[in-house]
Coordinates of C-alpha atoms and ligand atoms in Angstrom, one line a residue:
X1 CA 38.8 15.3 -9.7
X2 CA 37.4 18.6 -9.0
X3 CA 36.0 20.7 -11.8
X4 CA 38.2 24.0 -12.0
X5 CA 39.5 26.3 -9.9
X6 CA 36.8 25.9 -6.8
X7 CA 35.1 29.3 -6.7
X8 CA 31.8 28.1 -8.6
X9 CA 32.5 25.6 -10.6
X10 CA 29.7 23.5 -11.2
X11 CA 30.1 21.8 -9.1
X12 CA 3.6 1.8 -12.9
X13 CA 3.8 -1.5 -12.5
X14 CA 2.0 -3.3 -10.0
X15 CA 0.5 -1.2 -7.3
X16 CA -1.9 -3.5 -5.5
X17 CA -1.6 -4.2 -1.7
X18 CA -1.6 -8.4 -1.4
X19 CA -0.5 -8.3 2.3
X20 CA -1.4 -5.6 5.1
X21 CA -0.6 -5.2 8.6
X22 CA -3.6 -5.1 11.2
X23 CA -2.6 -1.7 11.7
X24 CA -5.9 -0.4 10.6
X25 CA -7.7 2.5 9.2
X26 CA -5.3 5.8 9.0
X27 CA -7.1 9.2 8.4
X28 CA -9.5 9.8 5.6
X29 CA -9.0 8.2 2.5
X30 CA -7.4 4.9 3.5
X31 CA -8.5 1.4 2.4
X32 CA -8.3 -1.4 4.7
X33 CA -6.7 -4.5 3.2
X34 CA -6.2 -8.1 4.1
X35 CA -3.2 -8.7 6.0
X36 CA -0.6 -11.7 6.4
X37 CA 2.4 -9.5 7.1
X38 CA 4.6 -12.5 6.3
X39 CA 3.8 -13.0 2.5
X40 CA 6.6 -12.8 0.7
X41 CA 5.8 -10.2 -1.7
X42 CA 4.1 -6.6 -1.5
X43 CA 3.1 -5.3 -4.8
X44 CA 2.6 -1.8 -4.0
X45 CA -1.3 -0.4 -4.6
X46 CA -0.7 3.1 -6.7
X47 CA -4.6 3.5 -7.1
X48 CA -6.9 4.3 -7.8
X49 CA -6.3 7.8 -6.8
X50 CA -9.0 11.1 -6.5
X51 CA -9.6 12.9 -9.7
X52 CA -7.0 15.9 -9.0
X53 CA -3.3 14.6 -8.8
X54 CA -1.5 15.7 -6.1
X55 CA 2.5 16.5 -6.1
X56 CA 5.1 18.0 -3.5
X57 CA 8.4 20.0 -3.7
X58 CA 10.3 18.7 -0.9
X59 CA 13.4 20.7 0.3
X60 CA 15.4 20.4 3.3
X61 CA 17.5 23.2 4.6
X62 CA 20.1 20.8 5.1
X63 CA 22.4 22.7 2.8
X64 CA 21.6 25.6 0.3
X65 CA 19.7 24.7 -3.3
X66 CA 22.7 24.0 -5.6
X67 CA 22.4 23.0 -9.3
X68 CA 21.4 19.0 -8.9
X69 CA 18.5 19.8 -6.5
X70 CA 17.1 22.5 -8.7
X71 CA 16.8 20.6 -11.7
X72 CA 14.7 18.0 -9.7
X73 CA 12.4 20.6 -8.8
X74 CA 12.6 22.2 -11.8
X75 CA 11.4 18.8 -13.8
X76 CA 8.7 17.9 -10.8
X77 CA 7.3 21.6 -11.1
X78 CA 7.1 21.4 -15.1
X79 CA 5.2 18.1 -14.7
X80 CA 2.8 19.4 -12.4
X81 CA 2.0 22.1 -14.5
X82 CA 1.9 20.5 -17.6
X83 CA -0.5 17.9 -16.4
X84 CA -3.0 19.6 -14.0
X85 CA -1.0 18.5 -10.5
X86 CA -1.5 20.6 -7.3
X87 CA 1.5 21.0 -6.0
X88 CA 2.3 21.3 -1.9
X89 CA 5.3 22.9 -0.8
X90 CA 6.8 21.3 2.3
X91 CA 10.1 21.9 4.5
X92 CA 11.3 18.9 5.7
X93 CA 13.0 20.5 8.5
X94 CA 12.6 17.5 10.7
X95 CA 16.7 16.6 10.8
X96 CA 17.3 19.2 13.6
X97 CA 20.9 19.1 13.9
X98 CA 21.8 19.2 10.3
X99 CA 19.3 22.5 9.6
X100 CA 21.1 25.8 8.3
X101 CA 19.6 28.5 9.5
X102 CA 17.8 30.5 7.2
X103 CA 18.6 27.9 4.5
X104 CA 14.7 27.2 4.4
X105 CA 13.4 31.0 3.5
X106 CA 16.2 31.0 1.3
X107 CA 15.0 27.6 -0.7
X108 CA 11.7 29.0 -1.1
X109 CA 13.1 32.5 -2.6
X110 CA 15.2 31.2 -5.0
X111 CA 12.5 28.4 -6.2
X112 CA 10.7 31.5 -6.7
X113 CA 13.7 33.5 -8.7
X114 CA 13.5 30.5 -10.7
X115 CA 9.7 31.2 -11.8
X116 CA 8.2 28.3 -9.9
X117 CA 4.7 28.5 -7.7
X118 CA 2.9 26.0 -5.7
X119 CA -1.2 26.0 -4.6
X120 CA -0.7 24.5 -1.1
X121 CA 2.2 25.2 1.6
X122 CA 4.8 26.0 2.9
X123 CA 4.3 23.4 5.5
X124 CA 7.0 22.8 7.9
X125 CA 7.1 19.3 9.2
X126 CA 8.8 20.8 13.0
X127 CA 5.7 22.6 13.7
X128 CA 3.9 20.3 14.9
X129 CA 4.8 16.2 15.7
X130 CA 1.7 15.5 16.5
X131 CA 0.2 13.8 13.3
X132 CA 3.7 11.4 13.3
X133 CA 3.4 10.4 17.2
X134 CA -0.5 9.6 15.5
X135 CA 1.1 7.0 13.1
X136 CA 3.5 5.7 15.8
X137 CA 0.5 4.8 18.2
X138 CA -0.7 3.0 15.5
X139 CA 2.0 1.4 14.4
X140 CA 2.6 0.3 18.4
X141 CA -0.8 -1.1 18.9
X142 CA -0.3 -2.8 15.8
X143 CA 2.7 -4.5 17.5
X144 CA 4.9 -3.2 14.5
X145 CA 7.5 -0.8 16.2
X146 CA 9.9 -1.3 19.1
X147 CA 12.3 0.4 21.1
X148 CA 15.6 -0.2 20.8
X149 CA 18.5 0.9 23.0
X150 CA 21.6 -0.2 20.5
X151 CA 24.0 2.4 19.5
X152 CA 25.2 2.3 15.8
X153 CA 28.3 0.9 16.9
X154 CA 26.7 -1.9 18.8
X155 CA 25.1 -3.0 16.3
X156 CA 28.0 -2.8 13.6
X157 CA 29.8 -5.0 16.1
X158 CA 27.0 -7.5 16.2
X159 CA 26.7 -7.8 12.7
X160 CA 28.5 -10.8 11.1
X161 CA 28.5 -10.3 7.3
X162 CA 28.3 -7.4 5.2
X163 CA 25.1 -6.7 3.9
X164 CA 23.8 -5.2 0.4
X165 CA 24.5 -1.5 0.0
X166 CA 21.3 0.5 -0.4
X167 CA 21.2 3.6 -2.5
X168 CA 20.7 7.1 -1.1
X169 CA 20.7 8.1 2.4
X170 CA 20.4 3.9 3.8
X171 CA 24.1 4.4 3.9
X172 CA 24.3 6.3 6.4
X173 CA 22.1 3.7 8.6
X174 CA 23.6 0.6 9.5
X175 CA 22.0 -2.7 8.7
X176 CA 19.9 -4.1 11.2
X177 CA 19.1 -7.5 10.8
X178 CA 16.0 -9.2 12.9
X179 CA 18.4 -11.2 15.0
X180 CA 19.3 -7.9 17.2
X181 CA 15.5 -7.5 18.0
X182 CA 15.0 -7.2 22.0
X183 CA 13.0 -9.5 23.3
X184 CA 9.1 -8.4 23.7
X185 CA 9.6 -7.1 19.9
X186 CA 6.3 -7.3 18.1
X187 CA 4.3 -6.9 21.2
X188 CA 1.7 -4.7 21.6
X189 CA 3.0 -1.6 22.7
X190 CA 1.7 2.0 23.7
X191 CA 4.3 4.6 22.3
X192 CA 5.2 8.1 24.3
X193 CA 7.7 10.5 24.0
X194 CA 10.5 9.0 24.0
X195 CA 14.6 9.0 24.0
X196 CA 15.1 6.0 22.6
X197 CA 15.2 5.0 19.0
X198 CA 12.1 3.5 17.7
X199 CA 12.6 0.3 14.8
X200 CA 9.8 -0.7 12.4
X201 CA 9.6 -4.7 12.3
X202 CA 10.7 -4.8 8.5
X203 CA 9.0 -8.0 6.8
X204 CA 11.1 -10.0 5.1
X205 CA 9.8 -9.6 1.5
X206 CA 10.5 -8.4 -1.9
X207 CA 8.6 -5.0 -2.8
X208 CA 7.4 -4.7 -6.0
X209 CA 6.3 -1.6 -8.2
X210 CA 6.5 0.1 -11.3
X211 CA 8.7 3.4 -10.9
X212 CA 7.5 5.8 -13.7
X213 CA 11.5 6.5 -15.0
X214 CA 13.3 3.6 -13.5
X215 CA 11.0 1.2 -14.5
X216 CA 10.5 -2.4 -12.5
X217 CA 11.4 -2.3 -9.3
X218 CA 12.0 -5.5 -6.9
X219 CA 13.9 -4.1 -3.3
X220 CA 13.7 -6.2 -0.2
X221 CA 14.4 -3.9 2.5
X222 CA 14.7 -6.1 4.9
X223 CA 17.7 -7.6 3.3
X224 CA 19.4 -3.5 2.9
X225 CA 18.5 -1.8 5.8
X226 CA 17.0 -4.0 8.0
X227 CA 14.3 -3.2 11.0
X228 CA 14.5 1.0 10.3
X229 CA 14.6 3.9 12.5
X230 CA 11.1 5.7 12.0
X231 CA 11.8 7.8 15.5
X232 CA 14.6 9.1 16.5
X233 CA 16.6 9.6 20.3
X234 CA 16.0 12.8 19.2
X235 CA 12.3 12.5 19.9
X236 CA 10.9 13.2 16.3
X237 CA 9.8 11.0 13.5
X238 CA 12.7 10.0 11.4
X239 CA 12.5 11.0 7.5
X240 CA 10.6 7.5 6.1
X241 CA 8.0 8.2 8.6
X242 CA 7.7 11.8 8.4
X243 CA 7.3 11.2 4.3
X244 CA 4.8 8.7 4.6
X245 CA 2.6 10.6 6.7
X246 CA 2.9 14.0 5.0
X247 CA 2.2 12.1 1.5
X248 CA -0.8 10.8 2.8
X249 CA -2.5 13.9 4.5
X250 CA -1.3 16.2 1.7
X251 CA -3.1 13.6 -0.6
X252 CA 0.3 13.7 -2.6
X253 CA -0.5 11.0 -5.8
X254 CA 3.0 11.7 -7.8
X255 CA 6.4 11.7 -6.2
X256 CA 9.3 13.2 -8.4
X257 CA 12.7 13.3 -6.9
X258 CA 15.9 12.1 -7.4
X259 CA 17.0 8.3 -7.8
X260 CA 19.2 8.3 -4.3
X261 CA 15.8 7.8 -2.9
X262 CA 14.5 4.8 -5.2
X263 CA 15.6 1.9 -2.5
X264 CA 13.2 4.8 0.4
X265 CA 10.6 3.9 -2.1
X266 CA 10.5 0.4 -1.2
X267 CA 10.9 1.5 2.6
X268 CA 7.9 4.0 2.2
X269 CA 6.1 1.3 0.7
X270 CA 6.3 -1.0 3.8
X271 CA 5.0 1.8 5.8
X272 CA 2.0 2.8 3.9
X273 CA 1.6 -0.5 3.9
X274 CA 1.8 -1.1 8.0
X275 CA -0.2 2.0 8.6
X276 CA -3.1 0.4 6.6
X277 CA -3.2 3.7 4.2
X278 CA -2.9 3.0 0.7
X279 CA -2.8 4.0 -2.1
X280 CA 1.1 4.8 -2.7
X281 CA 2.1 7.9 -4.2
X282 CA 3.3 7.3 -7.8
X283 CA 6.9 7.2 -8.0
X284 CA 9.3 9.2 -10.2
X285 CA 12.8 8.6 -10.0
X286 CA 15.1 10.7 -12.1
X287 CA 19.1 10.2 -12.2
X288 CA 21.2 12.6 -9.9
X289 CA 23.3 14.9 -11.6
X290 CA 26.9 14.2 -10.2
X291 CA 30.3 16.4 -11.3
X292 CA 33.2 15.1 -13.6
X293 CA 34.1 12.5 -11.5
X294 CA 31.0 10.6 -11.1
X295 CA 30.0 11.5 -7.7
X296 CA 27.1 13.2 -6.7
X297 CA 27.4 17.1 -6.8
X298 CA 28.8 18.6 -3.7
X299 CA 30.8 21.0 -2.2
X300 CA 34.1 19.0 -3.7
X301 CA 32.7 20.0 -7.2
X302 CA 33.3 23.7 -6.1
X303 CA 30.4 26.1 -5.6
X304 CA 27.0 25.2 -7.5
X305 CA 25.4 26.7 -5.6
X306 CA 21.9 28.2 -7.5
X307 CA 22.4 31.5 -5.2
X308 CA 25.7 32.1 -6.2
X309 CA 25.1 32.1 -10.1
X310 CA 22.2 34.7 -9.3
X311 CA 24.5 37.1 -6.9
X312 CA 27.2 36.8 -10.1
X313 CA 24.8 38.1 -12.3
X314 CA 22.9 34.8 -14.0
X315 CA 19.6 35.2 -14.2
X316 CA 16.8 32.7 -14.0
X317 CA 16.8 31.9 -17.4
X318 CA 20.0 31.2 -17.9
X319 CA 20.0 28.6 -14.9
X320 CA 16.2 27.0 -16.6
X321 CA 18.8 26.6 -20.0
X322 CA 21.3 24.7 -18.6
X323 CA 18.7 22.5 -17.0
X324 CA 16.9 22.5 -19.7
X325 CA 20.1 20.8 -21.9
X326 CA 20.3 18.4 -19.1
X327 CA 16.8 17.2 -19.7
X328 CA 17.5 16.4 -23.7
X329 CA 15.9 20.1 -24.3
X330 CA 17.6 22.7 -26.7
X331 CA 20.2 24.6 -24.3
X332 CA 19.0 28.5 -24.8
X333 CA 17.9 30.8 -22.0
X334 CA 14.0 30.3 -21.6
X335 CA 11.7 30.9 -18.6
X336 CA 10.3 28.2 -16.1
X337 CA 6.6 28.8 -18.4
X338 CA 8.6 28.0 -21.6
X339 CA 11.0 24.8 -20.0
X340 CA 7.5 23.5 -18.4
X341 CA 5.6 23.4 -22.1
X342 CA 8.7 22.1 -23.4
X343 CA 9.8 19.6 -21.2
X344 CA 8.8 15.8 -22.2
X345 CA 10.3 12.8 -19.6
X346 CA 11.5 10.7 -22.4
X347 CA 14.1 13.0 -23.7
X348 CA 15.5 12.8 -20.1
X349 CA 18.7 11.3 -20.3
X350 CA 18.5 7.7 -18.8
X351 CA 22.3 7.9 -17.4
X352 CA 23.7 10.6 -14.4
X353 CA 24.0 14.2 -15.7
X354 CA 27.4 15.6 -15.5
X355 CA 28.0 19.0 -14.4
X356 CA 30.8 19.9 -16.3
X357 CA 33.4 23.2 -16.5
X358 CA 31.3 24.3 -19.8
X359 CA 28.3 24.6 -17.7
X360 CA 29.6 26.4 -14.9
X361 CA 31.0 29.0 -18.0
X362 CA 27.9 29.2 -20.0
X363 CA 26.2 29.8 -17.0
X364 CA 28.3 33.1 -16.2
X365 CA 28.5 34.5 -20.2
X366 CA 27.0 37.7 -20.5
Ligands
LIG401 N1 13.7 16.4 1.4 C1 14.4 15.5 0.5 C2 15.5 16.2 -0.2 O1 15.5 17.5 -0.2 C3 13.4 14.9 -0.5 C4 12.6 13.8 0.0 C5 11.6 13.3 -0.8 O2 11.4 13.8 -2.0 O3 11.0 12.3 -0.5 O4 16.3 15.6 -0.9

């Protein structure tokens, strides 16, 4: 059910490594652990981390910055400042095909309309692939990545019985179970540029940690998505790996972002953990905000755009107020400064935020 008329409606735990691949030392900071790859259980290893905290707002100029992605920087900023974080600002521009053009610049303007700053950045992951084909030549001579020829619908064919549905972007990657390996997968390889998709060996174990909203966390990915994609035909690291490196050389400590990205947690945590790089970031992951009907807020919602509430005359304030009543806060205009000394995560509702009709109105009264 879209909201009205379409114009611009609104729309820790356990964190120590008990199994590690022989994939060795990764850049500076790692910590070699013990391996058997097998064990049935990774309890991911969150610390203990450097003195400063490190975080990272994430956006990728997939689309513009609409309502649901600006609270979750909004919330991540506020943390950081509250509590000392650096913060690193980083495109992940990495999904070629799907970029806008000039939906990157514009991200970074309007996180600025909206009051917030960052100490580190922007870095944009497409500059340079060379720290990712790095990881890959370790993960190859670790014998812990293959290449693999199967299209998507060759391997939906092949499957027998559906498998569990993942959460977030998993969906859109079809389950890959270990019985379509290739033969010669798991041997030492040497990895080069490539147009082939390149599969991590996914262990067949239950991934344990302590996500600092959701709570406990036990994901097998194995079981959801199977032996991943972490390069692409495309010839660039696919998003898991691309996160996992940057988070580590950015010395990112605190992930916040939203919960379509909780079962990637347990992904992440499987590469950190076959890179030999630990610790884990610590994880943060808040409910989406959807529209009336449940789903998560998109262009069927009508225009939420953030840009579009600025060009009709909202200012920042006004956008931080909404927000702000979405986050348990009193819902009056206030600047990013005020939200960020306001702001505490347990009055953050537990359930989905609903954009709603009154929202898209209060955010247009003069
Ligand atoms: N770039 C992703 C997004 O805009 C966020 C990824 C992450 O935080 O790990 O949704």
């Amino acid at each position: 059910m879209p909201l009205r008329g379409v114009r611009r409606v609104c729309s820790g735990i356990f964190v120590r490594i008990v199994s590690q691949s022989s994939g060795g030392q990764f850049g500076a900071g790692s910590r070699a652990g013990t391996i058997p790859p097998d064990q049935d259980t990774l309890i991911v290893d969150h610390g203990p981390h450097g003195a400063v905290e490190t975080t990272r707002l994430a956006p990728s100029p997939t689309g513009a910055l609409h309502l649901g992605n600006a609270r979750t920087f909004l919330v991540n900023w506020a943390l950081a400042r509250q509590r000392g974080w650096r913060i690193v600002l980083r495109i992940e521009d990495l999904d070629g095909p799907r970029n806008k053009p000039g939906a990157a610049d514009e991200a970074i303007q309007l996180l600025e309309w909206l009051g917030m700053d960052w100490d580190e950045g922007p870095h944009r992951q497409a500059h340079d692939l060379d720290p990712y084909r790095d990881a890959m030549s370790r993960l190859a001579a670790a014998g812990r990545v293959y290449a693999c020829e199967l299209t998507r619908s060759q391997i939906e064919a092949a499957a027998s019985a559906p498998q569990e549905q993942p959460s977030g972007d998993a969906g859109r990657e079809s389950h890959f179970p270990p019985e379509l390996r290739p033969t010669g997968a798991g041997e030492v390889v040497r990895f080069q540029d490539t147009e082939s998709n390149w599969r991590l060996m996914m262990p067949d174990r239950e991934v344990r940690f302590v996500d600092e909203f959701a709570g406990e966390q036990r994901l097998n990915p194995q079981r959801t998505i199977g032996d991943m994609v972490v390069w692409t035909r495309r010839n660039e690291p696919a998003y898991q790996l691309a996160v996992v490196v940057d988070d580590h050389r950015h010395g990112v400590t605190r992930v916040v972002r939203g919960d379509d990205l909780l079962d990637s947690a347990a992904r992440q945590a499987t590469l950190y953990n076959a890179l030999g790089i630990s610790p884990t970031p610590r994880w943060m992951h808040l409910p989406l905000v959807v529209g009336p009907d449940g789903r998560r807020l998109a262009k069927r919602h009508g225009d939420t755009r953030v840009m579009s509430y600025r060009d009709a005359g909202a200012g920042p304030e006004r956008v931080i107020g909404l927000i702000a009543s979405w986050c348990g806060l009193e819902r009056r205009d206030m600047s990013a400064a005020e939200f960020a000394g306001a702001l505490r995560p347990d009055t953050i509702p537990r359930s989905p935020i609903i954009c709603t009709p009154e929202d898209d109105a209060w955010l247009l009264r003069r």
